[in-house]
Amino acid sequence: MLDKHTHLWMHIVASVQARLGSTRLPGKVLFQLGDRRLLKWSIDRTEVAKTVDKSVATIGDQPENEALEEYCERNGINYAVGPERNLLVRHLAVAEQTNCDLLVRITADCPFVPSAEIDRVVKEHLANDAAYTTNVTENMPVGTGVDAIDPSLLAEFESIGESHPVKLARSKPKEWETMWTENQSWRTISDAHIAVDTPSDYWSLTDALDAVGDNPRDVAEWISK
């Protein structure tokens, strides 16, 4: 029988959510940040994580996203295409196609999500009895979010008509075996915003990268000043 608490017996896949139709900053996940695109930053962070066995860009099926597919093909990035308006189906399809035992959800507009934080959340999930473990709290900087989700939970959500992979689990944590985990070392800079949601975010992170390099902690501290 599969032992959730033993990573060696598990196949863990990072599903990096990506689309070009952002309302506040269209096309942002293909913006150049330093020496690579936002999507590539996020993919690279997951690939550095020691607990992740495979990374997949999870792309919406709208026509504008064909540029994302082409980018992935040109850069050797695994990708899957699914419904633009149904994130749950998109991530569940990745889980089913890869036959993974645990899905790690990251968003492609978070170029400085720490690889070490991905590993920490995954290890916390493997050590607890939750179906869903997340570090998304008010005490963590925006842009460091990691969701560890059992594929069986995604399948159950689909069966009851949900279209988002984690909203229900966050809103009714006891019902859906949700566990929150915070990294206490980030509390002092929890006000830092290191995701790219607006033009201002993009230029702030560009400046931070130029000023202090690409270490997520250094970037967050620079932004927080």
mmCIF file of C-alpha atoms in Angstrom:
data_model
loop_
_atom_site.group_PDB
_atom_site.id
_atom_site.type_symbol
_atom_site.label_atom_id
_atom_site.label_comp_id
_atom_site.label_asym_id
_atom_site.label_seq_id
_atom_site.Cartn_x
_atom_site.Cartn_y
_atom_site.Cartn_z
ATOM 1 C CA MET A 1 0.000 0.000 0.000
ATOM 2 C CA LEU A 2 1.163 3.509 -0.740
ATOM 3 C CA ASP A 3 2.554 5.243 2.333
ATOM 4 C CA LYS A 4 1.768 8.960 2.261
ATOM 5 C CA HIS A 5 4.400 9.591 4.912
ATOM 6 C CA THR A 6 7.240 8.175 2.800
ATOM 7 C CA HIS A 7 8.225 10.366 -0.148
ATOM 8 C CA LEU A 8 10.270 7.562 -1.726
ATOM 9 C CA TRP A 9 7.032 5.737 -2.528
ATOM 10 C CA MET A 10 5.281 8.750 -3.987
ATOM 11 C CA HIS A 11 5.203 10.493 -7.346
ATOM 12 C CA ILE A 12 4.896 14.238 -6.727
ATOM 13 C CA VAL A 13 4.052 16.636 -9.545
ATOM 14 C CA ALA A 14 4.093 20.436 -9.541
ATOM 15 C CA SER A 15 1.253 21.938 -11.569
ATOM 16 C CA VAL A 16 2.148 25.523 -12.488
ATOM 17 C CA GLN A 17 -1.039 27.388 -13.355
ATOM 18 C CA ALA A 18 -0.613 29.728 -16.350
ATOM 19 C CA ARG A 19 -2.675 31.811 -18.773
ATOM 20 C CA LEU A 20 -2.228 34.998 -20.776
ATOM 21 C CA GLY A 21 -5.671 36.506 -20.200
ATOM 22 C CA SER A 22 -4.993 38.292 -16.897
ATOM 23 C CA THR A 23 -7.327 41.282 -16.532
ATOM 24 C CA ARG A 24 -4.911 43.494 -14.612
ATOM 25 C CA LEU A 25 -1.773 42.654 -16.567
ATOM 26 C CA PRO A 26 -2.494 40.673 -19.756
ATOM 27 C CA GLY A 27 0.307 38.433 -20.961
ATOM 28 C CA LYS A 28 2.289 38.789 -17.745
ATOM 29 C CA VAL A 29 3.474 35.176 -17.458
ATOM 30 C CA LEU A 30 5.518 35.659 -20.634
ATOM 31 C CA PHE A 31 7.007 38.977 -19.486
ATOM 32 C CA GLN A 32 10.787 39.002 -19.349
ATOM 33 C CA LEU A 33 12.164 39.317 -15.812
ATOM 34 C CA GLY A 34 15.940 39.420 -15.769
ATOM 35 C CA ASP A 35 17.227 36.542 -17.863
ATOM 36 C CA ARG A 36 13.981 34.569 -18.224
ATOM 37 C CA ARG A 37 10.200 34.760 -18.528
ATOM 38 C CA LEU A 38 7.923 34.710 -15.485
ATOM 39 C CA LEU A 39 6.675 31.229 -16.336
ATOM 40 C CA LYS A 40 10.223 29.905 -16.594
ATOM 41 C CA TRP A 41 11.081 31.356 -13.184
ATOM 42 C CA SER A 42 8.152 29.502 -11.609
ATOM 43 C CA ILE A 43 8.927 26.261 -13.428
ATOM 44 C CA ASP A 44 12.579 26.484 -12.419
ATOM 45 C CA ARG A 45 11.660 27.019 -8.754
ATOM 46 C CA THR A 46 9.587 23.831 -8.750
ATOM 47 C CA GLU A 47 12.303 21.870 -10.527
ATOM 48 C CA VAL A 48 14.878 22.890 -7.921
ATOM 49 C CA ALA A 49 12.588 21.641 -5.145
ATOM 50 C CA LYS A 50 13.899 18.295 -3.938
ATOM 51 C CA THR A 51 10.455 16.823 -3.283
ATOM 52 C CA VAL A 52 9.084 17.457 -6.785
ATOM 53 C CA ASP A 53 9.541 14.713 -9.369
ATOM 54 C CA LYS A 54 8.015 16.492 -12.376
ATOM 55 C CA SER A 55 6.797 19.980 -13.284
ATOM 56 C CA VAL A 56 3.951 20.763 -15.693
ATOM 57 C CA ALA A 57 2.684 24.119 -16.959
ATOM 58 C CA THR A 58 -1.110 23.933 -16.671
ATOM 59 C CA ILE A 59 -2.420 26.166 -19.460
ATOM 60 C CA GLY A 60 -5.906 27.491 -20.226
ATOM 61 C CA ASP A 61 -7.488 26.579 -23.555
ATOM 62 C CA GLN A 62 -8.170 30.079 -24.918
ATOM 63 C CA PRO A 63 -6.591 30.996 -28.309
ATOM 64 C CA GLU A 64 -4.190 33.554 -26.838
ATOM 65 C CA ASN A 65 -2.580 30.809 -24.792
ATOM 66 C CA GLU A 66 -1.188 29.172 -27.914
ATOM 67 C CA ALA A 67 1.802 31.453 -27.365
ATOM 68 C CA LEU A 68 2.328 29.725 -24.021
ATOM 69 C CA GLU A 69 2.191 26.319 -25.659
ATOM 70 C CA GLU A 70 4.762 27.431 -28.228
ATOM 71 C CA TYR A 71 6.999 28.830 -25.478
ATOM 72 C CA CYS A 72 6.845 25.546 -23.578
ATOM 73 C CA GLU A 73 7.669 23.531 -26.696
ATOM 74 C CA ARG A 74 10.609 25.795 -27.522
ATOM 75 C CA ASN A 75 11.986 25.522 -23.989
ATOM 76 C CA GLY A 76 11.378 21.873 -23.205
ATOM 77 C CA ILE A 77 8.697 22.538 -20.578
ATOM 78 C CA ASN A 78 6.056 19.887 -19.944
ATOM 79 C CA TYR A 79 2.571 21.316 -20.372
ATOM 80 C CA ALA A 80 -1.088 20.370 -20.415
ATOM 81 C CA VAL A 81 -4.054 22.332 -21.753
ATOM 82 C CA GLY A 82 -7.449 22.461 -20.062
ATOM 83 C CA PRO A 83 -10.546 24.631 -19.546
ATOM 84 C CA GLU A 84 -9.695 28.294 -19.015
ATOM 85 C CA ARG A 85 -12.611 28.818 -16.647
ATOM 86 C CA ASN A 86 -12.317 25.563 -14.722
ATOM 87 C CA LEU A 87 -9.070 25.460 -12.795
ATOM 88 C CA LEU A 88 -10.125 22.335 -10.982
ATOM 89 C CA VAL A 89 -10.473 20.319 -14.182
ATOM 90 C CA ARG A 90 -7.136 21.662 -15.433
ATOM 91 C CA HIS A 91 -5.240 20.549 -12.337
ATOM 92 C CA LEU A 92 -7.123 17.268 -12.005
ATOM 93 C CA ALA A 93 -6.229 16.428 -15.614
ATOM 94 C CA VAL A 94 -2.541 16.924 -14.787
ATOM 95 C CA ALA A 95 -2.896 14.665 -11.751
ATOM 96 C CA GLU A 96 -4.575 11.972 -13.835
ATOM 97 C CA GLN A 97 -2.224 12.254 -16.827
ATOM 98 C CA THR A 98 0.876 12.024 -14.644
ATOM 99 C CA ASN A 99 -0.637 9.457 -12.264
ATOM 100 C CA CYS A 100 0.786 11.439 -9.390
ATOM 101 C CA ASP A 101 0.216 10.707 -5.711
ATOM 102 C CA LEU A 102 0.410 14.373 -4.724
ATOM 103 C CA LEU A 103 -0.193 17.529 -6.744
ATOM 104 C CA VAL A 104 1.661 20.718 -5.803
ATOM 105 C CA ARG A 105 -0.128 23.809 -7.125
ATOM 106 C CA ILE A 106 1.913 26.937 -7.924
ATOM 107 C CA THR A 107 0.881 29.974 -9.964
ATOM 108 C CA ALA A 108 3.071 31.227 -12.802
ATOM 109 C CA ASP A 109 2.972 34.850 -11.631
ATOM 110 C CA CYS A 110 5.084 33.980 -8.570
ATOM 111 C CA PRO A 111 8.679 34.029 -9.859
ATOM 112 C CA PHE A 112 10.170 34.094 -6.369
ATOM 113 C CA VAL A 113 8.248 31.298 -4.712
ATOM 114 C CA PRO A 114 11.029 29.681 -2.667
ATOM 115 C CA SER A 115 11.989 26.158 -3.649
ATOM 116 C CA ALA A 116 12.723 25.487 0.013
ATOM 117 C CA GLU A 117 9.173 26.551 0.879
ATOM 118 C CA ILE A 118 7.778 24.108 -1.674
ATOM 119 C CA ASP A 119 9.768 21.358 0.031
ATOM 120 C CA ARG A 120 8.654 22.476 3.484
ATOM 121 C CA VAL A 121 4.951 22.447 2.587
ATOM 122 C CA VAL A 122 5.228 19.080 0.838
ATOM 123 C CA LYS A 123 7.032 17.539 3.810
ATOM 124 C CA GLU A 124 4.444 18.984 6.188
ATOM 125 C CA HIS A 125 1.697 17.453 4.065
ATOM 126 C CA LEU A 126 3.399 14.079 4.023
ATOM 127 C CA ALA A 127 3.704 14.202 7.810
ATOM 128 C CA ASN A 128 0.080 15.101 8.551
ATOM 129 C CA ASP A 129 -3.266 13.477 7.851
ATOM 130 C CA ALA A 130 -4.706 16.311 5.765
ATOM 131 C CA ALA A 131 -6.053 16.031 2.232
ATOM 132 C CA TYR A 132 -4.900 19.585 1.509
ATOM 133 C CA THR A 133 -2.027 21.546 3.038
ATOM 134 C CA THR A 134 -1.286 25.196 2.257
ATOM 135 C CA ASN A 135 0.963 27.987 3.468
ATOM 136 C CA VAL A 136 -1.329 30.751 2.141
ATOM 137 C CA THR A 137 -1.983 32.868 5.226
ATOM 138 C CA GLU A 138 -1.767 36.549 6.158
ATOM 139 C CA ASN A 139 1.593 35.848 7.785
ATOM 140 C CA MET A 140 3.263 34.826 4.519
ATOM 141 C CA PRO A 141 4.214 37.242 1.718
ATOM 142 C CA VAL A 142 1.989 37.187 -1.354
ATOM 143 C CA GLY A 143 3.948 35.277 -3.965
ATOM 144 C CA THR A 144 5.188 32.468 -1.725
ATOM 145 C CA GLY A 145 2.012 30.388 -1.925
ATOM 146 C CA VAL A 146 2.209 26.598 -2.165
ATOM 147 C CA ASP A 147 -0.728 24.175 -2.196
ATOM 148 C CA ALA A 148 -0.220 20.441 -1.644
ATOM 149 C CA ILE A 149 -3.346 18.567 -2.718
ATOM 150 C CA ASP A 150 -4.281 14.910 -2.732
ATOM 151 C CA PRO A 151 -5.639 14.058 -6.219
ATOM 152 C CA SER A 152 -8.527 12.199 -4.595
ATOM 153 C CA LEU A 153 -9.716 15.495 -3.107
ATOM 154 C CA LEU A 154 -9.671 17.126 -6.538
ATOM 155 C CA ALA A 155 -11.714 14.242 -7.923
ATOM 156 C CA GLU A 156 -14.224 14.601 -5.112
ATOM 157 C CA PHE A 157 -14.547 18.337 -5.739
ATOM 158 C CA GLU A 158 -15.181 17.691 -9.422
ATOM 159 C CA SER A 159 -17.897 15.187 -8.561
ATOM 160 C CA ILE A 160 -19.836 17.860 -6.642
ATOM 161 C CA GLY A 161 -19.481 20.490 -9.357
ATOM 162 C CA GLU A 162 -16.663 22.648 -8.020
ATOM 163 C CA SER A 163 -14.555 24.579 -10.547
ATOM 164 C CA HIS A 164 -11.720 25.783 -8.273
ATOM 165 C CA PRO A 165 -9.152 23.393 -6.786
ATOM 166 C CA VAL A 166 -8.817 24.907 -3.296
ATOM 167 C CA LYS A 167 -11.497 27.522 -2.515
ATOM 168 C CA LEU A 168 -13.886 25.062 -0.885
ATOM 169 C CA ALA A 169 -11.105 23.434 1.122
ATOM 170 C CA ARG A 170 -10.060 26.840 2.445
ATOM 171 C CA SER A 171 -13.591 28.004 3.264
ATOM 172 C CA LYS A 172 -14.582 24.766 5.054
ATOM 173 C CA PRO A 173 -11.306 23.417 6.450
ATOM 174 C CA LYS A 174 -12.745 20.939 8.956
ATOM 175 C CA GLU A 175 -15.054 19.371 6.392
ATOM 176 C CA TRP A 176 -12.280 18.908 3.834
ATOM 177 C CA GLU A 177 -9.293 18.028 6.044
ATOM 178 C CA THR A 178 -7.391 21.243 5.387
ATOM 179 C CA MET A 179 -4.142 22.071 7.165
ATOM 180 C CA TRP A 180 -2.505 25.500 7.240
ATOM 181 C CA THR A 181 1.234 25.703 7.784
ATOM 182 C CA GLU A 182 3.216 28.909 8.261
ATOM 183 C CA ASN A 183 6.923 29.474 7.970
ATOM 184 C CA GLN A 184 7.608 31.548 11.063
ATOM 185 C CA SER A 185 10.799 32.987 9.569
ATOM 186 C CA TRP A 186 8.730 34.973 7.032
ATOM 187 C CA ARG A 187 6.410 36.671 9.550
ATOM 188 C CA THR A 188 8.560 39.798 9.858
ATOM 189 C CA ILE A 189 8.236 40.509 6.129
ATOM 190 C CA SER A 190 4.723 39.205 5.588
ATOM 191 C CA ASP A 191 3.768 42.560 4.035
ATOM 192 C CA ALA A 192 6.077 41.948 1.061
ATOM 193 C CA HIS A 193 4.288 41.381 -2.248
ATOM 194 C CA ILE A 194 6.492 39.309 -4.553
ATOM 195 C CA ALA A 195 3.873 38.137 -7.048
ATOM 196 C CA VAL A 196 3.260 39.952 -10.341
ATOM 197 C CA ASP A 197 -0.352 41.157 -10.327
ATOM 198 C CA THR A 198 0.053 44.714 -11.647
ATOM 199 C CA PRO A 199 2.512 46.780 -13.705
ATOM 200 C CA SER A 200 3.800 48.246 -10.442
ATOM 201 C CA ASP A 201 4.584 44.749 -9.127
ATOM 202 C CA TYR A 202 6.477 43.897 -12.292
ATOM 203 C CA TRP A 203 8.695 46.966 -12.119
ATOM 204 C CA SER A 204 9.251 46.594 -8.365
ATOM 205 C CA LEU A 205 10.443 43.032 -8.831
ATOM 206 C CA THR A 206 12.590 44.064 -11.783
ATOM 207 C CA ASP A 207 14.262 46.649 -9.553
ATOM 208 C CA ALA A 208 14.626 44.143 -6.714
ATOM 209 C CA LEU A 209 16.254 41.605 -9.021
ATOM 210 C CA ASP A 210 18.727 44.233 -10.188
ATOM 211 C CA ALA A 211 19.417 45.366 -6.635
ATOM 212 C CA VAL A 212 19.773 42.125 -4.670
ATOM 213 C CA GLY A 213 19.661 39.182 -7.086
ATOM 214 C CA ASP A 214 17.184 36.325 -7.297
ATOM 215 C CA ASN A 215 17.194 34.879 -3.774
ATOM 216 C CA PRO A 216 13.512 34.982 -2.704
ATOM 217 C CA ARG A 217 14.277 36.068 0.850
ATOM 218 C CA ASP A 218 16.508 38.921 -0.295
ATOM 219 C CA VAL A 219 13.877 40.046 -2.807
ATOM 220 C CA ALA A 220 11.107 39.988 -0.191
ATOM 221 C CA GLU A 221 13.211 41.947 2.298
ATOM 222 C CA TRP A 222 14.077 44.549 -0.341
ATOM 223 C CA ILE A 223 10.410 44.919 -1.322
ATOM 224 C CA SER A 224 9.363 45.144 2.323
ATOM 225 C CA LYS A 225 11.628 48.125 3.099
#
